[in-house]
Short mmCIF file of C-alpha atoms in Angstrom, two decimals:
data_model
loop_
_atom_site.label_atom_id
_atom_site.label_comp_id
_atom_site.label_asym_id
_atom_site.label_seq_id
_atom_site.Cartn_x
_atom_site.Cartn_y
_atom_site.Cartn_z
CA UNK A 30 21.41 -17.32 5.07
CA UNK A 31 18.98 -14.57 4.10
CA UNK A 32 15.28 -14.54 4.95
CA UNK A 33 14.57 -14.98 1.23
CA UNK A 34 16.80 -18.07 1.03
CA UNK A 35 15.27 -19.64 4.14
CA UNK A 36 11.78 -18.91 2.83
CA UNK A 37 12.56 -20.52 -0.54
CA UNK A 38 14.01 -23.59 1.18
CA UNK A 39 10.89 -23.84 3.33
CA UNK A 40 8.64 -23.95 0.29
CA UNK A 41 10.77 -26.55 -1.47
CA UNK A 42 10.70 -28.75 1.63
CA UNK A 43 6.97 -28.30 2.19
CA UNK A 44 5.86 -29.26 -1.31
CA UNK A 45 7.34 -32.70 -0.71
CA UNK A 46 6.71 -32.97 3.03
CA UNK A 47 3.16 -31.64 3.16
CA UNK A 48 0.87 -33.69 0.88
CA UNK A 49 -1.94 -31.10 0.77
CA UNK A 50 0.37 -28.36 -0.45
CA UNK A 51 2.22 -30.71 -2.80
CA UNK A 52 -0.96 -31.89 -4.52
CA UNK A 53 -2.37 -28.38 -4.91
CA UNK A 54 0.97 -27.03 -6.14
CA UNK A 55 1.14 -29.68 -8.87
CA UNK A 56 -2.37 -28.74 -9.99
CA UNK A 57 -1.20 -25.20 -10.73
CA UNK A 58 0.41 -26.60 -13.88
CA UNK A 59 -3.07 -27.22 -15.24
CA UNK A 60 -4.64 -23.96 -14.09
CA UNK A 61 -6.63 -22.35 -16.87
CA UNK A 62 -6.00 -18.70 -17.67
CA UNK A 63 -7.63 -16.24 -20.03
CA UNK A 64 -6.82 -12.61 -20.70
CA UNK A 65 -8.88 -9.49 -21.31
CA UNK A 66 -7.07 -6.53 -22.86
CA UNK A 67 -7.92 -2.99 -21.89
CA UNK A 68 -6.33 0.26 -23.01
CA UNK A 69 -2.75 -0.06 -21.75
CA UNK A 70 -3.29 -2.95 -19.34
CA UNK A 71 -4.60 -6.49 -19.04
CA UNK A 72 -6.80 -8.43 -16.66
CA UNK A 73 -6.20 -12.15 -16.36
CA UNK A 74 -8.75 -14.65 -15.04
CA UNK A 75 -7.48 -17.85 -13.42
CA UNK A 76 -9.66 -20.90 -12.81
CA UNK A 77 -8.41 -22.29 -9.48
CA UNK A 78 -10.94 -24.62 -7.80
CA UNK A 79 -8.80 -25.06 -4.68
CA UNK A 80 -9.42 -21.39 -3.80
CA UNK A 81 -13.11 -22.06 -3.11
CA UNK A 82 -12.51 -22.07 0.67
CA UNK A 83 -10.98 -18.60 0.59
CA UNK A 84 -13.29 -17.07 -2.03
CA UNK A 85 -16.46 -18.27 -0.31
CA UNK A 86 -15.23 -17.81 3.27
CA UNK A 87 -17.80 -16.60 5.77
CA UNK A 88 -16.14 -13.70 7.53
CA UNK A 89 -18.98 -12.38 9.67
CA UNK A 90 -18.31 -12.27 13.41
CA UNK A 91 -20.59 -15.19 14.25
CA UNK A 92 -18.94 -17.52 11.71
CA UNK A 93 -15.44 -16.49 12.81
CA UNK A 94 -16.24 -17.16 16.46
CA UNK A 95 -17.52 -20.67 15.66
CA UNK A 96 -14.34 -21.94 13.99
CA UNK A 97 -10.80 -22.41 15.33
CA UNK A 98 -8.24 -19.99 13.96
CA UNK A 99 -6.27 -21.88 11.30
CA UNK A 100 -3.32 -19.46 11.60
CA UNK A 101 -2.69 -20.14 15.28
CA UNK A 102 0.09 -22.73 15.86
CA UNK A 103 -2.08 -25.06 17.93
CA UNK A 104 -4.58 -25.43 15.07
CA UNK A 105 -2.16 -25.96 12.20
CA UNK A 106 -1.67 -29.42 10.66
CA UNK A 107 1.40 -31.27 11.99
CA UNK A 108 3.09 -31.15 8.55
CA UNK A 109 3.01 -27.35 8.44
CA UNK A 110 6.37 -25.74 9.17
CA UNK A 111 7.42 -22.10 9.24
CA UNK A 112 10.28 -19.60 9.10
CA UNK A 113 10.42 -16.97 11.85
CA UNK A 114 10.52 -13.33 10.81
CA UNK A 115 11.78 -11.63 13.91
CA UNK A 116 9.86 -12.55 17.02
CA UNK A 117 6.51 -11.27 15.80
CA UNK A 118 5.77 -13.04 12.48
CA UNK A 119 5.92 -16.56 11.06
CA UNK A 120 6.22 -17.26 7.34
CA UNK A 121 4.03 -20.22 6.32
CA UNK A 122 3.43 -21.90 2.98
CA UNK A 123 -0.09 -21.35 1.70
CA UNK A 124 -1.59 -24.83 1.08
CA UNK A 125 -3.97 -23.44 -1.57
CA UNK A 126 -1.51 -21.57 -3.79
CA UNK A 127 -2.25 -19.04 -6.49
CA UNK A 128 1.43 -18.36 -7.20
CA UNK A 129 4.23 -20.87 -7.86
CA UNK A 130 5.49 -19.82 -4.43
CA UNK A 131 2.74 -18.57 -2.16
CA UNK A 132 3.09 -17.78 1.53
CA UNK A 133 0.96 -16.61 4.42
CA UNK A 134 2.86 -14.46 6.92
CA UNK A 135 1.03 -14.68 10.22
CA UNK A 136 1.46 -12.65 13.37
CA UNK A 137 2.85 -14.85 16.13
CA UNK A 138 0.10 -13.67 18.49
CA UNK A 139 -3.61 -13.97 17.78
CA UNK A 140 -4.48 -10.33 17.15
CA UNK A 141 -7.05 -8.88 14.71
CA UNK A 142 -6.33 -7.83 11.14
CA UNK A 143 -5.41 -4.16 11.75
CA UNK A 144 -3.00 -2.54 9.32
CA UNK A 145 -1.83 0.77 10.79
CA UNK A 146 0.56 -0.53 13.49
CA UNK A 147 1.76 -3.33 11.19
CA UNK A 148 2.41 -1.36 8.00
CA UNK A 149 6.13 -0.88 8.83
CA UNK A 150 6.49 -4.67 9.02
CA UNK A 151 5.01 -4.96 5.53
CA UNK A 152 7.83 -2.72 4.31
CA UNK A 153 10.37 -4.81 6.23
CA UNK A 154 9.02 -8.00 4.69
CA UNK A 155 9.07 -6.65 1.13
CA UNK A 156 12.70 -5.56 1.55
CA UNK A 157 13.77 -8.94 2.96
CA UNK A 158 11.79 -10.94 0.36
CA UNK A 159 12.88 -9.29 -2.93
CA UNK A 160 11.71 -12.24 -5.05
CA UNK A 161 8.15 -11.83 -3.78
CA UNK A 162 5.29 -9.37 -3.72
CA UNK A 163 3.97 -8.90 -0.19
CA UNK A 164 0.28 -8.07 0.06
CA UNK A 165 -2.42 -7.23 2.56
CA UNK A 166 -6.18 -7.74 2.48
CA UNK A 167 -8.30 -5.79 4.94
CA UNK A 168 -11.00 -7.66 6.92
CA UNK A 169 -13.70 -6.60 4.46
CA UNK A 170 -11.52 -6.76 1.36
CA UNK A 171 -10.65 -10.42 0.91
CA UNK A 172 -9.05 -11.54 4.16
CA UNK A 173 -10.34 -15.02 4.99
CA UNK A 174 -8.90 -14.79 8.55
CA UNK A 175 -9.85 -11.30 9.73
CA UNK A 176 -9.41 -12.41 13.33
CA UNK A 177 -5.66 -13.05 12.96
CA UNK A 178 -3.24 -10.41 11.63
CA UNK A 179 -1.45 -11.66 8.52
CA UNK A 180 0.05 -10.74 5.19
CA UNK A 181 0.57 -12.92 2.14
CA UNK A 182 3.33 -13.03 -0.44
CA UNK A 183 3.76 -14.58 -3.86
CA UNK A 184 6.17 -14.86 -6.77
CA UNK A 185 7.02 -11.66 -8.63
CA UNK A 186 5.67 -11.26 -12.15
CA UNK A 187 2.38 -13.09 -11.67
CA UNK A 188 0.18 -9.99 -11.50
CA UNK A 189 0.07 -7.89 -14.68
CA UNK A 190 0.14 -4.58 -12.79
CA UNK A 191 3.80 -5.15 -11.89
CA UNK A 192 4.86 -4.88 -15.52
CA UNK A 193 2.23 -2.34 -16.50
CA UNK A 194 2.63 0.24 -13.74
CA UNK A 195 4.91 2.45 -15.86
CA UNK A 196 2.32 2.69 -18.64
CA UNK A 197 -0.46 3.20 -16.10
CA UNK A 198 1.45 6.08 -14.51
CA UNK A 199 2.13 7.72 -17.84
CA UNK A 200 -1.32 7.25 -19.32
CA UNK A 201 -3.61 7.43 -16.31
CA UNK A 202 -1.51 8.87 -13.50
CA UNK A 203 -1.62 12.18 -11.68
CA UNK A 204 1.65 12.99 -9.90
CA UNK A 205 0.87 14.32 -6.44
CA UNK A 206 4.48 14.77 -5.34
CA UNK A 207 7.85 13.66 -6.56
CA UNK A 208 11.59 14.17 -6.91
CA UNK A 209 14.48 12.04 -8.15
CA UNK A 210 14.06 9.45 -5.39
CA UNK A 211 10.36 9.46 -4.51
CA UNK A 212 6.98 9.83 -6.14
CA UNK A 213 3.34 9.55 -5.15
CA UNK A 214 0.94 9.02 -8.04
CA UNK A 215 -2.84 8.67 -8.17
CA UNK A 216 -3.93 6.28 -10.93
CA UNK A 217 -7.40 5.96 -12.46
CA UNK A 218 -7.26 3.54 -15.39
CA UNK A 219 -11.02 3.41 -15.85
CA UNK A 220 -11.25 0.13 -13.97
CA UNK A 221 -9.22 0.63 -10.78
CA UNK A 222 -8.45 3.73 -8.73
CA UNK A 223 -5.33 3.48 -6.61
CA UNK A 224 -2.14 5.15 -5.39
CA UNK A 225 1.38 4.15 -6.38
CA UNK A 226 4.13 5.06 -3.92
CA UNK A 227 7.77 4.72 -4.94
CA UNK A 228 10.72 5.69 -2.75
CA UNK A 229 13.98 4.55 -1.17
CA UNK A 230 12.94 6.55 1.91
CA UNK A 231 10.54 4.56 4.04
CA UNK A 232 9.29 7.66 5.88
CA UNK A 233 7.87 8.98 2.58
CA UNK A 234 5.95 5.72 2.13
CA UNK A 235 4.80 5.54 5.75
CA UNK A 236 3.62 9.16 5.84
CA UNK A 237 1.62 8.84 2.62
CA UNK A 238 0.08 5.61 3.86
CA UNK A 239 -0.91 7.12 7.20
CA UNK A 240 -2.81 9.93 5.47
CA UNK A 241 -4.62 7.57 3.11
CA UNK A 242 -5.47 5.22 5.96
CA UNK A 243 -6.88 8.09 8.04
CA UNK A 244 -9.14 9.13 5.16
CA UNK A 245 -10.33 5.58 4.60
CA UNK A 246 -11.02 5.01 8.31
CA UNK A 247 -13.20 8.10 8.28
CA UNK A 248 -14.84 6.92 5.06
CA UNK A 249 -15.59 3.61 6.77
CA UNK A 250 -17.21 5.15 9.82
CA UNK A 251 -14.09 4.90 11.97
CA UNK A 252 -13.69 1.19 11.35
CA UNK A 253 -10.61 -0.52 9.88
CA UNK A 254 -9.86 1.06 6.47
CA UNK A 255 -11.04 -0.92 3.45
CA UNK A 256 -7.80 -1.44 1.54
CA UNK A 257 -5.76 -3.86 -0.49
CA UNK A 258 -2.00 -3.35 -0.59
CA UNK A 259 0.74 -4.69 -2.85
CA UNK A 260 4.40 -4.03 -1.98
CA UNK A 261 7.75 -5.07 -3.45
CA UNK A 262 11.33 -3.86 -3.24
CA UNK A 263 14.22 -3.44 -5.66
CA UNK A 264 16.49 -0.56 -4.54
CA UNK A 265 13.22 1.25 -3.79
CA UNK A 266 9.92 0.35 -2.22
CA UNK A 267 7.03 0.19 -4.65
CA UNK A 268 3.67 0.16 -2.92
CA UNK A 269 0.19 0.13 -4.44
CA UNK A 270 -2.71 1.15 -2.23
CA UNK A 271 -6.18 0.20 -3.47
CA UNK A 272 -8.93 1.93 -1.45
CA UNK A 273 -12.17 -0.02 -1.55
CA UNK A 274 -15.86 0.84 -1.41
CA UNK A 275 -17.34 -2.63 -1.13
CA UNK A 276 -16.25 -6.11 -0.07
CA UNK A 277 -18.09 -8.23 -2.63
CA UNK A 278 -20.11 -7.33 -5.75
CA UNK A 279 -23.80 -8.10 -6.10
CA UNK A 280 -22.96 -11.01 -8.42
CA UNK A 281 -21.41 -12.89 -5.47
CA UNK A 282 -24.77 -13.08 -3.70
CA UNK A 283 -27.00 -13.82 -6.69
CA UNK A 284 -28.61 -17.18 -7.37
CA UNK A 285 -28.57 -19.15 -10.61
CA UNK A 286 -27.16 -17.77 -13.85
CA UNK A 287 -26.42 -14.33 -12.46
CA UNK A 288 -24.12 -15.67 -9.76
CA UNK A 289 -20.36 -15.14 -10.12
CA UNK A 290 -18.42 -16.40 -7.12
CA UNK A 291 -15.71 -13.75 -7.15
CA UNK A 292 -14.52 -12.09 -3.93
CA UNK A 293 -11.89 -9.57 -5.05
CA UNK A 294 -8.74 -9.15 -2.97
CA UNK A 295 -5.21 -7.83 -3.56
CA UNK A 296 -4.30 -10.31 -6.31
CA UNK A 297 -7.48 -9.43 -8.20
CA UNK A 298 -6.70 -5.74 -7.87
CA UNK A 299 -3.27 -6.53 -9.28
CA UNK A 300 -4.88 -7.83 -12.45
CA UNK A 301 -5.44 -11.56 -11.88
CA UNK A 302 -9.01 -12.50 -10.97
CA UNK A 303 -9.35 -15.83 -9.18
CA UNK A 304 -12.44 -17.88 -10.03
CA UNK A 305 -12.88 -21.14 -8.09
CA UNK A 306 -15.85 -22.29 -10.20
CA UNK A 307 -15.41 -23.35 -13.83
CA UNK A 308 -18.83 -21.99 -14.81
CA UNK A 309 -17.67 -18.50 -13.79
CA UNK A 310 -14.34 -18.83 -15.57
CA UNK A 311 -16.10 -19.76 -18.79
CA UNK A 312 -18.82 -17.13 -18.73
CA UNK A 313 -17.14 -14.07 -17.19
CA UNK A 314 -17.02 -11.24 -19.71
CA UNK A 315 -15.29 -7.92 -20.08
CA UNK A 316 -18.58 -6.26 -19.15
CA UNK A 317 -18.78 -8.36 -15.95
CA UNK A 318 -15.25 -7.31 -15.00
CA UNK A 319 -16.02 -3.64 -15.57
CA UNK A 320 -19.21 -3.87 -13.52
CA UNK A 321 -17.53 -5.71 -10.63
CA UNK A 322 -14.69 -3.20 -10.37
CA UNK A 323 -17.13 -0.28 -10.57
CA UNK A 324 -18.80 -1.63 -7.43
CA UNK A 325 -15.78 -2.45 -5.29
CA UNK A 326 -13.57 0.57 -6.05
CA UNK A 327 -14.09 4.12 -4.87
CA UNK A 328 -16.24 6.20 -7.19
CA UNK A 329 -14.60 8.89 -9.30
CA UNK A 330 -16.01 11.53 -6.96
CA UNK A 331 -14.75 9.80 -3.82
CA UNK A 332 -11.34 9.23 -5.38
CA UNK A 333 -11.10 12.93 -6.29
CA UNK A 334 -11.93 13.79 -2.68
CA UNK A 335 -9.20 11.44 -1.47
CA UNK A 336 -6.67 12.97 -3.90
CA UNK A 337 -7.43 16.45 -2.55
CA UNK A 338 -7.04 15.15 1.00
CA UNK A 339 -3.66 13.64 0.14
CA UNK A 340 -2.42 16.70 -1.77
CA UNK A 341 -3.14 18.94 1.20
CA UNK A 342 -0.96 16.78 3.45
CA UNK A 343 1.99 15.61 1.39
#
C-alpha cells in the first residue's frame, strides 16, 4: 500500500474515530466562501471559525515555553492516530481542517521549525502524496507551532494558484532559467511576489531553494528565512516559494472596526484567505486584501534585488 493510500485511510478512519475532527470536518460543508477577481487570478476568502486557535496563536518565545507542545506524541489526544513517513516524520490529521483532507506532518523528534535541512523531505512528501499539496510555514509566517518542525498538506485544487499558475507565468512571470524539463520563474502579479520552480530533477529545485533561502536568511538578520512554500508533484515537482517581509499586517493588531484577524500563511499566499471571525469575512474588501499583501510580501525593490541574486547563481 502506498503512502498516499495509507494517508487517505487514516483520514477516513479519524473522521469517525476522533469526534473533534469529525465535527469540524462536517462543518466544512457550511463554510462560507467569497471571491475577489483580479487581473488573471482570484483570491478567495473562507469564513472558518474553527481556525481561530491557529490564526490568533501567540508564537512569541514566552508563550511557547508556557504551553505543552501539541505535536509531541505524549501531548496528543488519545484518539489521534498517525501514519509513519520513514523514521523521521509522522502524518497526522489536522483536527481544524481547511481542506476536505488536511494533515499535519510532524517531525518525530521535538526540533525547531527550521527549513533548510528538511527541504529535501518536503520534496519526498510531495512525490509520495500526489493527491495533496504539501506546504511549509516559517516560524514568523503562520506556523502556530514554531517550536516543533512540521509541514502540512491538503487536498489538491483548493487554492486558486494551482490552476492559475500558467496564466501567472505568462502574464506576470520573468523566466530566470529554463529548458525542456526545468524552469525557474519569478512572478509579480501585483499582489504577490514569488518564485515558481518546476523540474523532474530534484537537484535543480534544491539548488534554487538553497540560494533563495540564503538571501532570505541574510535579509532576516541571519535568522530563519521568512518563507511560505507550496509543493506538489505530477511527473515533475512544482514548488512555489513566497518570500515574506512581515508576519502579520497592522490590521491584525488594531482595535475595534479597523481590526481584521488575518494571519497570512501558505494557504493565504495560494489564494485562499482564512478568516475565523464572521465580522472580518463580511467586511473584508479588495482594498483590504491589496493593503495586507503589500505589507507582508517583499517590496518591488527587494524582490528585484532577490531576482538579481538568483540570476547570478543559477
